[in-house]
Short mmCIF file of C-alpha atoms and ligand atoms in Angstrom, two decimals:
data_model
loop_
_atom_site.label_atom_id
_atom_site.label_comp_id
_atom_site.label_asym_id
_atom_site.label_seq_id
_atom_site.Cartn_x
_atom_site.Cartn_y
_atom_site.Cartn_z
CA MET A 1 0.00 0.00 0.00
CA SER A 2 1.56 3.28 -1.07
CA ASN A 3 1.33 6.54 0.88
CA MET A 4 0.99 8.80 -2.13
CA PHE A 5 1.18 8.78 -5.89
CA CYS A 6 2.93 11.38 -8.00
CA PHE A 7 4.72 10.93 -11.30
CA GLN A 8 4.45 14.43 -12.67
CA CYS A 9 8.09 15.44 -12.93
CA GLU A 10 11.30 14.15 -14.42
CA GLN A 11 12.94 13.29 -11.09
CA THR A 12 10.12 10.96 -10.01
CA ALA A 13 11.34 8.02 -7.91
CA GLY A 14 12.91 5.21 -9.92
CA GLY A 15 11.64 6.85 -13.12
CA LYS A 16 8.19 5.50 -12.22
CA ALA A 17 6.42 7.36 -9.39
CA CYS A 18 6.96 8.77 -5.92
CA THR A 19 4.90 6.56 -3.63
CA ASN A 20 6.46 6.99 -0.18
CA MET A 21 7.90 10.49 -0.24
CA GLY A 22 8.50 12.96 -3.04
CA VAL A 23 12.06 13.16 -4.33
CA CYS A 24 11.32 16.93 -4.40
CA GLY A 25 10.58 16.85 -0.66
CA LYS A 26 6.78 16.75 -1.02
CA THR A 27 5.30 14.75 1.85
CA PRO A 28 2.55 12.16 1.40
CA ALA A 29 0.17 14.45 3.33
CA VAL A 30 0.81 17.36 0.92
CA SER A 31 0.65 15.10 -2.12
CA ASN A 32 -2.68 13.65 -1.01
CA ARG A 33 -4.09 17.11 -0.29
CA GLN A 34 -2.97 18.21 -3.76
CA ASP A 35 -4.94 15.29 -5.18
CA GLU A 36 -7.99 16.45 -3.18
CA LEU A 37 -7.42 19.96 -4.49
CA THR A 38 -7.33 18.68 -8.07
CA CYS A 39 -10.53 16.70 -7.54
CA ALA A 40 -12.21 19.78 -6.01
CA LEU A 41 -11.23 21.76 -9.12
CA VAL A 42 -12.97 19.14 -11.25
CA GLY A 43 -16.02 19.73 -9.03
CA LEU A 44 -15.66 23.48 -9.54
CA ALA A 45 -15.48 23.00 -13.32
CA ARG A 46 -18.60 20.85 -13.20
CA ALA A 47 -20.44 23.43 -11.10
CA ALA A 48 -19.42 26.18 -13.53
CA GLU A 49 -21.11 24.40 -16.44
CA GLY A 50 -24.48 26.04 -16.98
CA SER A 51 -23.89 28.62 -14.25
CA GLU A 52 -21.98 31.87 -14.29
CA PRO A 53 -18.42 31.56 -13.01
CA THR A 54 -16.97 34.86 -11.85
CA ARG A 55 -13.46 36.30 -11.87
CA LYS A 56 -13.10 34.80 -8.39
CA THR A 57 -13.94 31.36 -9.82
CA HIS A 58 -11.37 31.78 -12.59
CA GLU A 59 -8.74 32.95 -10.15
CA LEU A 60 -9.31 29.92 -7.92
CA MET A 61 -9.07 27.61 -10.93
CA LEU A 62 -5.69 29.09 -11.93
CA GLU A 63 -4.36 29.30 -8.40
CA GLY A 64 -5.45 25.75 -7.59
CA LEU A 65 -3.77 24.24 -10.63
CA PHE A 66 -0.61 26.35 -10.29
CA THR A 67 -0.30 25.34 -6.63
CA THR A 68 0.15 21.69 -7.64
CA VAL A 69 3.07 22.33 -10.04
CA THR A 70 6.33 20.73 -8.88
CA ASN A 71 8.33 22.75 -6.33
CA VAL A 72 5.62 25.37 -5.79
CA ASN A 73 3.78 24.67 -2.55
CA PHE A 74 4.76 22.30 0.27
CA ASP A 75 2.43 23.84 2.85
CA GLU A 76 -0.47 21.58 3.78
CA SER A 77 -2.38 24.30 5.63
CA ARG A 78 -2.28 26.64 2.63
CA ILE A 79 -3.57 23.84 0.41
CA ASN A 80 -6.37 23.11 2.90
CA ASP A 81 -7.35 26.80 2.87
CA LEU A 82 -7.48 26.76 -0.88
CA ILE A 83 -9.67 23.65 -0.95
CA ALA A 84 -12.06 25.36 1.49
CA LYS A 85 -12.28 28.43 -0.76
CA ILE A 86 -12.92 26.25 -3.81
CA GLU A 87 -15.71 24.39 -1.97
CA GLN A 88 -17.28 27.71 -1.01
CA GLU A 89 -17.12 28.99 -4.57
CA LYS A 90 -18.51 25.72 -5.87
CA SER A 91 -21.52 26.05 -3.56
CA LYS A 92 -22.16 29.58 -4.83
CA LEU A 93 -22.33 28.15 -8.37
CA GLY A 94 -24.92 25.59 -7.29
CA GLY A 95 -22.57 22.78 -6.23
CA ALA A 96 -21.39 19.63 -8.00
CA GLU A 97 -19.71 16.37 -7.12
CA ASN A 98 -15.92 16.35 -6.92
CA LEU A 99 -13.92 13.74 -8.77
CA SER A 100 -13.04 10.87 -6.46
CA SER A 101 -9.34 10.96 -5.65
CA ASP A 102 -9.39 7.14 -5.79
CA VAL A 103 -9.71 7.25 -9.57
CA LEU A 104 -7.37 10.15 -10.32
CA TRP A 105 -4.36 8.00 -11.17
CA LYS A 106 -6.05 4.63 -11.65
CA GLY A 107 -7.48 2.64 -14.56
CA ASP A 108 -6.34 1.39 -17.94
CA PRO A 109 -2.63 2.40 -18.22
CA ASP A 110 -3.06 4.11 -21.60
CA LEU A 111 -6.11 6.07 -20.48
CA VAL A 112 -4.39 7.05 -17.21
CA SER A 113 -1.40 8.16 -19.27
CA LEU A 114 -3.47 10.33 -21.62
CA ARG A 115 -5.65 11.75 -18.84
CA SER A 116 -2.59 12.55 -16.72
CA THR A 117 -0.85 14.22 -19.66
CA LEU A 118 -3.83 16.54 -20.02
CA LEU A 119 -3.97 17.31 -16.30
CA LEU A 120 -0.25 18.02 -16.10
CA GLY A 121 -0.42 20.20 -19.21
CA LEU A 122 -3.28 22.15 -17.60
CA ARG A 123 -1.15 22.65 -14.49
CA GLY A 124 1.62 24.09 -16.64
CA MET A 125 -0.72 26.33 -18.62
CA ALA A 126 -2.25 27.63 -15.36
CA ALA A 127 1.15 29.07 -14.46
CA TYR A 128 1.27 31.05 -17.72
CA ALA A 129 -2.35 32.17 -17.45
CA TRP A 130 -1.66 33.28 -13.86
CA HIS A 131 1.27 35.51 -14.88
CA ALA A 132 -0.92 37.13 -17.54
CA TRP A 133 -3.83 37.37 -15.07
CA VAL A 134 -1.84 39.37 -12.52
CA LEU A 135 -0.99 41.82 -15.31
CA GLY A 136 -4.71 42.22 -16.04
CA LYS A 137 -4.76 40.08 -19.20
CA GLU A 138 -7.22 37.30 -19.83
CA ASP A 139 -8.38 35.39 -22.90
CA PRO A 140 -11.85 33.84 -22.45
CA ASP A 141 -10.96 30.96 -24.80
CA VAL A 142 -8.00 30.08 -22.58
CA THR A 143 -10.00 30.49 -19.37
CA ASN A 144 -12.88 28.37 -20.66
CA TRP A 145 -10.50 25.61 -21.66
CA PHE A 146 -9.44 25.10 -18.05
CA TYR A 147 -13.04 24.19 -17.22
CA LYS A 148 -13.42 21.99 -20.29
CA GLY A 149 -10.12 20.24 -19.56
CA MET A 150 -10.84 19.69 -15.88
CA ARG A 151 -14.30 18.29 -16.63
CA ALA A 152 -12.74 15.96 -19.19
CA LEU A 153 -10.69 14.35 -16.39
CA GLY A 154 -13.91 12.90 -15.02
CA GLU A 155 -15.26 11.75 -18.37
CA GLU A 156 -14.84 8.54 -20.34
CA HIS A 157 -12.99 9.05 -23.61
CA SER A 158 -11.47 6.68 -26.16
CA VAL A 159 -7.73 6.86 -26.89
CA GLU A 160 -8.46 8.76 -30.12
CA GLU A 161 -10.65 11.26 -28.28
CA TRP A 162 -7.95 11.84 -25.66
CA LEU A 163 -5.37 12.42 -28.38
CA GLU A 164 -7.70 14.95 -30.03
CA LEU A 165 -8.20 16.68 -26.69
CA LEU A 166 -4.44 16.84 -26.16
CA MET A 167 -3.91 18.44 -29.56
CA ALA A 168 -6.73 20.93 -28.93
CA PHE A 169 -5.10 21.69 -25.59
CA GLY A 170 -1.72 22.22 -27.29
CA SER A 171 -3.35 24.83 -29.57
CA ILE A 172 -4.99 26.63 -26.68
CA ASN A 173 -1.71 26.70 -24.78
CA LEU A 174 -0.17 28.53 -27.76
CA LYS A 175 -2.92 31.14 -27.27
CA CYS A 176 -2.10 31.30 -23.59
CA MET A 177 1.62 31.83 -24.29
CA ALA A 178 0.69 34.54 -26.83
CA LEU A 179 -1.45 36.16 -24.13
CA LEU A 180 1.45 36.16 -21.68
CA ASP A 181 3.85 37.45 -24.33
CA GLU A 182 1.44 40.33 -24.96
CA ALA A 183 1.00 40.95 -21.24
CA ASN A 184 4.77 41.05 -20.64
CA THR A 185 5.77 43.11 -23.68
CA SER A 186 2.92 45.63 -23.29
CA THR A 187 3.84 46.10 -19.61
CA TYR A 188 7.64 45.97 -19.68
CA GLY A 189 8.51 46.56 -23.37
CA HIS A 190 10.19 44.16 -25.79
CA PRO A 191 13.35 42.54 -24.39
CA VAL A 192 16.63 43.80 -25.77
CA PRO A 193 19.98 41.97 -25.69
CA VAL A 194 21.86 42.60 -22.47
CA LYS A 195 24.95 41.22 -20.73
CA VAL A 196 24.29 40.12 -17.16
CA SER A 197 27.04 39.86 -14.55
CA THR A 198 27.26 36.93 -12.14
CA ILE A 199 29.32 38.92 -9.63
CA ILE A 200 27.48 39.87 -6.43
CA GLU A 201 28.53 43.35 -5.33
CA LYS A 202 29.29 44.02 -1.68
CA GLY A 203 26.46 45.43 0.41
CA PRO A 204 22.82 44.48 1.05
CA PHE A 205 21.06 42.50 -1.67
CA ILE A 206 17.96 40.46 -2.42
CA VAL A 207 17.76 37.46 -4.73
CA VAL A 208 14.50 37.02 -6.67
CA SER A 209 13.71 33.54 -7.94
CA GLY A 210 10.86 32.13 -10.04
CA HIS A 211 9.08 33.60 -13.04
CA ASP A 212 6.84 36.43 -11.86
CA LEU A 213 8.01 39.73 -13.38
CA LEU A 214 5.37 41.77 -11.53
CA ASP A 215 6.70 40.68 -8.15
CA LEU A 216 10.18 41.68 -9.30
CA LYS A 217 8.90 45.04 -10.55
CA MET A 218 7.15 45.80 -7.23
CA LEU A 219 10.28 44.85 -5.29
CA LEU A 220 12.48 47.02 -7.54
CA GLU A 221 10.18 49.98 -6.87
CA GLN A 222 10.10 49.36 -3.12
CA THR A 223 13.91 49.09 -2.88
CA GLU A 224 14.65 52.16 -5.03
CA GLY A 225 17.19 54.41 -3.26
CA LYS A 226 17.58 52.07 -0.27
CA GLY A 227 21.10 50.91 -1.15
CA ILE A 228 19.92 47.34 -1.81
CA SER A 229 20.99 45.49 -4.97
CA ILE A 230 18.60 43.07 -6.65
CA TYR A 231 19.77 39.87 -8.32
CA THR A 232 17.75 37.49 -10.44
CA HIS A 233 17.95 33.74 -9.93
CA GLY A 234 17.14 30.86 -12.31
CA GLU A 235 14.18 31.56 -14.59
CA MET A 236 14.14 35.24 -13.54
CA LEU A 237 17.33 35.92 -15.55
CA PRO A 238 15.51 37.13 -18.72
CA ALA A 239 13.98 39.98 -16.66
CA HIS A 240 17.21 41.91 -17.36
CA GLY A 241 16.20 42.30 -21.01
CA TYR A 242 12.89 44.11 -20.38
CA PRO A 243 13.30 47.92 -20.66
CA GLU A 244 10.90 48.68 -17.81
CA LEU A 245 12.81 46.38 -15.48
CA LYS A 246 16.38 47.03 -16.64
CA LYS A 247 15.89 50.79 -16.17
CA HIS A 248 16.23 50.18 -12.41
CA ALA A 249 19.97 50.61 -11.89
CA HIS A 250 19.94 48.45 -8.76
CA LEU A 251 18.87 45.39 -10.79
CA LYS A 252 22.50 44.37 -10.79
CA GLY A 253 22.97 40.85 -12.05
CA ASN A 254 22.18 37.18 -11.67
CA PHE A 255 22.87 35.01 -8.63
CA GLY A 256 24.07 31.46 -9.26
CA THR A 257 22.84 28.93 -11.75
CA ALA A 258 19.66 26.88 -12.16
CA TRP A 259 17.20 25.95 -9.41
CA GLN A 260 18.60 22.55 -8.53
CA SER A 261 21.82 24.12 -7.19
CA GLN A 262 20.06 26.36 -4.66
CA GLN A 263 20.74 24.32 -1.53
CA LYS A 264 24.45 24.66 -2.24
CA GLU A 265 24.46 28.19 -3.65
CA PHE A 266 22.27 29.65 -0.88
CA ASP A 267 24.43 28.13 1.89
CA SER A 268 24.72 30.87 4.55
CA ILE A 269 23.81 33.53 1.96
CA PRO A 270 24.00 37.01 3.57
CA GLY A 271 20.81 38.20 1.89
CA PRO A 272 17.17 37.11 1.55
CA VAL A 273 15.74 35.09 -1.34
CA LEU A 274 12.21 35.71 -2.58
CA PHE A 275 10.49 32.80 -4.35
CA THR A 276 7.76 34.06 -6.67
CA THR A 277 6.95 30.66 -8.28
CA ASN A 278 8.62 27.29 -8.63
CA CYS A 279 11.32 26.11 -8.17
CA LEU A 280 11.60 26.01 -4.37
CA MET A 281 13.54 23.18 -2.76
CA PRO A 282 13.19 22.42 0.96
CA PRO A 283 15.37 25.17 2.49
CA LYS A 284 18.39 24.06 4.54
CA SER A 285 18.79 25.36 8.09
CA ASN A 286 21.80 27.52 7.13
CA TYR A 287 19.57 29.83 5.06
CA PHE A 288 15.98 28.91 6.11
CA ASP A 289 15.40 32.26 7.85
CA ARG A 290 16.33 34.14 4.64
CA VAL A 291 13.71 32.48 2.42
CA PHE A 292 10.45 34.28 1.63
CA SER A 293 7.56 33.08 -0.50
CA THR A 294 4.77 34.91 -2.29
CA ALA A 295 1.79 34.17 -4.57
CA THR A 296 1.20 30.41 -4.95
CA VAL A 297 4.52 29.42 -3.35
CA GLY A 298 4.51 28.02 0.17
CA TYR A 299 6.65 26.11 2.63
CA PRO A 300 5.82 25.50 6.31
CA GLY A 301 7.66 28.02 8.49
CA VAL A 302 8.76 30.23 5.59
CA VAL A 303 7.53 33.86 5.79
CA HIS A 304 4.88 34.44 3.14
CA ILE A 305 4.27 37.86 1.54
CA PRO A 306 0.52 37.98 0.91
CA ASP A 307 -1.44 39.88 -1.71
CA GLY A 308 -2.59 43.28 -0.51
CA ALA A 309 -5.32 45.52 -1.90
CA ASN A 310 -5.37 45.74 -5.71
CA GLY A 311 -2.58 43.20 -6.03
CA HIS A 312 -0.09 45.43 -4.18
CA LYS A 313 2.39 43.53 -2.02
CA ASP A 314 4.36 44.90 0.88
CA PHE A 315 7.89 43.50 0.70
CA THR A 316 9.04 45.27 3.88
CA PRO A 317 9.97 41.99 5.67
CA VAL A 318 12.25 41.04 2.76
CA ILE A 319 13.79 44.52 2.61
CA ASN A 320 14.41 44.59 6.37
CA LYS A 321 16.05 41.17 6.18
CA ALA A 322 18.39 42.43 3.42
CA LEU A 323 19.40 45.42 5.54
CA GLU A 324 19.82 43.26 8.65
CA LEU A 325 22.05 40.69 6.89
CA GLY A 326 24.04 43.39 5.09
CA GLY A 327 25.28 41.29 2.16
CA TYR A 328 28.88 40.36 1.37
CA THR A 329 31.66 42.58 2.74
CA GLU A 330 33.57 42.34 -0.57
CA ASP A 331 32.40 41.70 -4.11
CA HIS A 332 31.54 38.00 -4.30
CA VAL A 333 32.50 36.31 -7.55
CA MET A 334 30.13 33.59 -8.70
CA THR A 335 30.34 31.83 -12.05
CA GLY A 336 28.20 29.83 -14.40
CA ILE A 337 28.75 26.08 -14.43
CA ASN A 338 31.50 26.44 -17.05
CA GLY A 339 33.33 29.20 -15.16
CA GLY A 340 31.96 32.21 -17.08
CA THR A 341 31.04 35.45 -15.28
CA GLU A 342 28.78 36.98 -17.90
CA LEU A 343 25.45 35.76 -19.29
CA MET A 344 23.57 37.19 -22.27
CA THR A 345 19.80 37.33 -22.55
CA GLY A 346 17.11 39.38 -24.34
CA PHE A 347 16.97 37.65 -27.74
CA ALA A 348 13.19 37.40 -27.81
CA ARG A 349 11.19 37.48 -31.05
CA ASN A 350 11.37 41.24 -31.57
CA THR A 351 15.17 41.26 -31.47
CA VAL A 352 15.68 38.14 -33.56
CA LEU A 353 13.07 39.13 -36.15
CA GLY A 354 14.61 42.61 -36.20
CA ALA A 355 17.78 40.92 -37.45
CA ALA A 356 15.83 38.72 -39.88
CA ASP A 357 17.67 39.98 -42.98
CA THR A 358 21.05 39.16 -41.43
CA VAL A 359 19.81 35.72 -40.37
CA ILE A 360 18.22 34.90 -43.73
CA ASN A 361 21.31 36.04 -45.64
CA ALA A 362 23.54 33.99 -43.36
CA VAL A 363 21.45 30.90 -44.14
CA LYS A 364 21.49 31.64 -47.86
CA THR A 365 25.26 32.11 -47.96
CA GLY A 366 25.84 29.01 -45.84
CA ALA A 367 27.27 30.98 -42.89
CA ILE A 368 24.49 29.42 -40.82
CA ARG A 369 24.05 25.74 -41.61
CA HIS A 370 21.59 24.79 -38.90
CA PHE A 371 19.62 26.15 -35.94
CA PHE A 372 19.19 24.19 -32.73
CA LEU A 373 16.62 25.12 -30.13
CA VAL A 374 18.29 23.69 -27.03
CA GLY A 375 15.79 24.61 -24.36
CA GLY A 376 13.66 23.45 -21.49
CA CYS A 377 14.04 23.00 -17.77
CA ASP A 378 17.15 22.02 -15.90
CA GLY A 379 17.23 19.34 -13.21
CA ALA A 380 19.50 17.42 -10.90
CA LYS A 381 20.16 14.23 -12.88
CA PRO A 382 23.80 13.66 -13.92
CA GLY A 383 22.83 12.91 -17.57
CA ARG A 384 21.93 16.55 -18.08
CA ASN A 385 25.52 17.42 -19.01
CA TYR A 386 24.36 16.13 -22.42
CA TYR A 387 23.09 19.65 -23.12
CA THR A 388 26.43 21.30 -22.22
CA ASP A 389 28.30 18.84 -24.39
CA PHE A 390 25.81 19.19 -27.22
CA VAL A 391 26.34 22.97 -27.35
CA LYS A 392 30.12 22.68 -26.95
CA GLN A 393 30.25 20.18 -29.82
CA SER A 394 27.86 22.03 -32.13
CA PRO A 395 29.76 23.10 -35.29
CA LYS A 396 30.74 26.76 -35.65
CA ASP A 397 28.28 27.32 -38.49
CA THR A 398 25.30 26.50 -36.27
CA VAL A 399 23.22 28.73 -34.00
CA ILE A 400 21.84 27.76 -30.58
CA LEU A 401 18.52 29.32 -29.65
CA THR A 402 17.65 28.67 -26.04
CA LEU A 403 15.03 29.36 -23.36
CA ALA A 404 14.04 28.30 -19.83
CA CYS A 405 16.54 27.27 -17.17
CA GLY A 406 18.12 24.41 -19.13
CA LYS A 407 20.34 27.13 -20.61
CA PHE A 408 22.31 27.38 -17.36
CA ARG A 409 24.12 24.29 -18.62
CA PHE A 410 25.87 26.41 -21.26
CA ASN A 411 24.86 30.11 -21.10
CA ASP A 412 28.20 31.20 -19.63
CA LEU A 413 30.10 29.74 -22.60
CA ASP A 414 31.47 32.02 -25.29
CA ILE A 415 31.17 30.00 -28.49
CA GLY A 416 31.56 32.93 -30.87
CA GLU A 417 29.39 34.86 -33.30
CA ILE A 418 28.03 34.58 -36.81
CA GLY A 419 27.54 37.83 -38.73
CA GLY A 420 27.59 39.88 -35.51
CA LEU A 421 25.01 37.68 -33.79
CA PRO A 422 26.12 35.51 -30.86
CA ARG A 423 25.90 31.80 -31.56
CA ILE A 424 23.93 31.33 -28.32
CA MET A 425 20.77 33.43 -28.19
CA ASP A 426 18.69 33.31 -25.01
CA MET A 427 15.04 33.92 -25.91
CA GLY A 428 13.80 34.04 -22.31
CA GLN A 429 11.75 31.97 -19.89
CA CYS A 430 10.01 28.70 -20.74
CA ASN A 431 6.84 30.54 -21.82
CA ASP A 432 8.99 32.40 -24.36
CA ALA A 433 8.77 29.21 -26.39
CA TYR A 434 6.16 31.47 -28.01
CA SER A 435 8.99 33.70 -29.24
CA ALA A 436 10.85 30.71 -30.66
CA ILE A 437 7.70 29.52 -32.44
CA GLN A 438 7.18 32.98 -33.98
CA VAL A 439 10.78 33.05 -35.20
CA ALA A 440 10.45 29.55 -36.69
CA ILE A 441 7.22 30.51 -38.48
CA ALA A 442 8.81 33.72 -39.82
CA LEU A 443 11.82 31.78 -41.12
CA ALA A 444 9.55 29.19 -42.75
CA ASN A 445 7.64 32.01 -44.46
CA ALA A 446 10.87 33.66 -45.60
CA PHE A 447 12.10 30.42 -47.12
CA ASN A 448 8.65 29.47 -48.39
CA CYS A 449 8.67 26.11 -46.67
CA GLY A 450 7.11 24.35 -43.69
CA VAL A 451 8.66 24.62 -40.22
CA ASN A 452 9.66 20.95 -40.43
CA ASP A 453 11.61 21.71 -43.63
CA LEU A 454 13.75 24.37 -41.96
CA PRO A 455 17.33 23.61 -40.95
CA LEU A 456 16.08 23.60 -37.35
CA THR A 457 16.08 20.87 -34.71
CA LEU A 458 14.51 21.06 -31.26
CA VAL A 459 16.59 19.43 -28.54
CA LEU A 460 14.53 19.75 -25.38
CA SER A 461 15.15 19.07 -21.72
CA TRP A 462 12.13 18.62 -19.51
CA TYR A 463 11.57 18.61 -15.79
CA GLU A 464 8.13 19.85 -14.74
CA GLN A 465 4.61 20.44 -16.04
CA LYS A 466 5.20 23.64 -18.02
CA ALA A 467 7.39 21.58 -20.32
CA VAL A 468 4.41 19.25 -20.81
CA CYS A 469 2.13 22.01 -22.07
CA ILE A 470 4.87 23.37 -24.35
CA LEU A 471 5.55 19.92 -25.80
CA LEU A 472 1.82 19.51 -26.55
CA THR A 473 1.82 22.92 -28.28
CA LEU A 474 4.78 21.93 -30.45
CA LEU A 475 3.04 18.67 -31.38
CA ALA A 476 -0.24 20.48 -32.08
CA LEU A 477 1.70 22.75 -34.46
CA GLY A 478 2.85 19.62 -36.27
CA LEU A 479 6.52 19.87 -35.31
CA LYS A 480 8.30 16.59 -35.86
CA ASN A 481 11.51 14.84 -34.86
CA ILE A 482 11.89 16.61 -31.52
CA TYR A 483 14.69 15.26 -29.35
CA ILE A 484 13.67 14.98 -25.71
CA GLY A 485 15.60 14.12 -22.54
CA PRO A 486 17.14 13.38 -20.21
CA SER A 487 14.44 10.73 -19.83
CA ILE A 488 10.99 10.02 -21.21
CA PRO A 489 8.12 11.13 -18.92
CA ALA A 490 6.98 8.37 -16.56
CA PHE A 491 3.35 9.25 -17.34
CA PHE A 492 3.74 8.21 -20.99
CA SER A 493 2.65 4.57 -21.14
CA SER A 494 4.55 2.43 -23.63
CA ASN A 495 1.61 2.55 -26.05
CA VAL A 496 1.25 6.31 -25.78
CA LEU A 497 4.98 6.71 -26.32
CA SER A 498 4.74 4.47 -29.41
CA VAL A 499 2.01 6.71 -30.82
CA LEU A 500 4.13 9.82 -30.20
CA VAL A 501 7.16 8.21 -31.82
CA GLU A 502 5.16 6.99 -34.79
CA LYS A 503 3.08 10.12 -35.34
CA PHE A 504 5.57 12.82 -34.43
CA GLY A 505 8.96 11.15 -34.63
CA ILE A 506 9.76 12.02 -31.00
CA LYS A 507 13.30 10.84 -30.21
CA PRO A 508 14.91 10.24 -26.83
CA ILE A 509 18.34 11.93 -26.70
CA SER A 510 21.32 9.55 -26.98
CA THR A 511 24.82 11.10 -27.03
CA PRO A 512 25.69 14.56 -28.37
CA GLU A 513 28.04 12.95 -30.93
CA ALA A 514 25.44 10.51 -32.24
CA ASP A 515 22.58 13.02 -32.21
CA LEU A 516 24.60 15.74 -33.96
CA LYS A 517 25.69 13.21 -36.59
CA ALA A 518 22.11 12.04 -37.12
CA ILE A 519 20.88 15.63 -37.48
CA LEU A 520 23.70 17.16 -39.54
CA GLY A 521 24.87 14.06 -41.39
FE1 LIG B 601 7.97 13.02 -7.07
FE2 LIG B 601 8.19 14.97 -8.89
FE3 LIG B 601 5.86 14.43 -7.75
FE4 LIG B 601 7.81 15.59 -6.34
S1 LIG B 601 6.69 16.44 -8.09
S2 LIG B 601 6.48 13.94 -5.64
S3 LIG B 601 9.59 14.51 -7.20
S4 LIG B 601 7.02 13.09 -9.11
#
């Protein structure tokens, strides 16, 4: 008899499922409450059918799903509060039966696989919709799909119907990423290329982790003129490219590498760390009192910064902690995993498409032979050095587009330029897969061919549920021959995997040498 069941991320126990304790640190109690939360959201979706869900209902749907994403919320009491709010909202809509948590992960293996893929994709998309939501942007088609998708979890569907639903979901997630792109660029401007230092200057500082640019913006405003430097961490790195964020001179640089190194990199850190979204790992005692959470993030005993009126947050406890700890007494040199002290970001669609003539000419003259999109999430498994080696071994006439935190495997490398453009171009966070898709479509139009006919190969790393929704979008767009690693998701049954291989040519990564040879010949 197992204590819990969770197989939603790449580090799941034994490559199968966490059944006694989450490898991420999630306890059985939290895991089981997250299942109850999911089942209550199915009930909420059922109650919303034929009634009139409000903005509050939508917000609970997004918050509930986002809360269950890997490394977001470990706090059982917060999850219980959320379930209570969902039950209250459900009653207001006339009530409905929740899904039974007994059936959530049980049944025919292929149907469980397909149903789980949809649920996990919805969890990922909820994160993107949430970031757009807090910036006042909503797309009714996207919002309605959460209800449709959650209801589907409690319905009987054939394998073909599930596959159709997954493709429809992939298309709606593209809309959601477009919505977030619009929300970010209309609020903060289009990212521009920028060099980001990894050196932490002496004096008080705050590290901001996660993906939420609005939390960063509010903190930048509240620390203005206080002598506190702000450093991004992990997926927050691309914030440096946005004009409305980079204009704050005390947004100084980036702290450390990807999320999975935090327990080592935050050891006795003389400054606070604010987690705005995933990826939070159980904090060690040598820095526990410096960790703060906000929004959907939670950990028992960690100080939480709540929402105030009109979405305003008061970051005073974080600011006071920065002043109290005082920072390093001398400049503190940190490096990327390859020893570099400078990272480049800001190559989102506007910048890359602005250089379209240069790029197209370089392809026509043979200066660029091939593009690789080496992107996705990073993780702790040793096999992930594949991505570093892949980039190091990529020939000099190839370009590496990248996004999400998988880039920390190689974003401190200087591998040269082609025609004035760096060979590694960081397009942003995981949701900026939208930017990459727009660039690929523009290139296909310029060369009058399909995206699959471009000299472009996607080499993806996955870890959590946002990667699931992006993968489904890429498949819905008809992209083929995607390389995926470091392992195949545990929630793909062997039959489902066979379908994906047969229909879309999905390929597990092997070695950089063999994969580069297979791609480039
Ligand atoms: Fe295990 Fe990943 Fe689930 Fe955590 S999120 S319990 S590591 S499968």
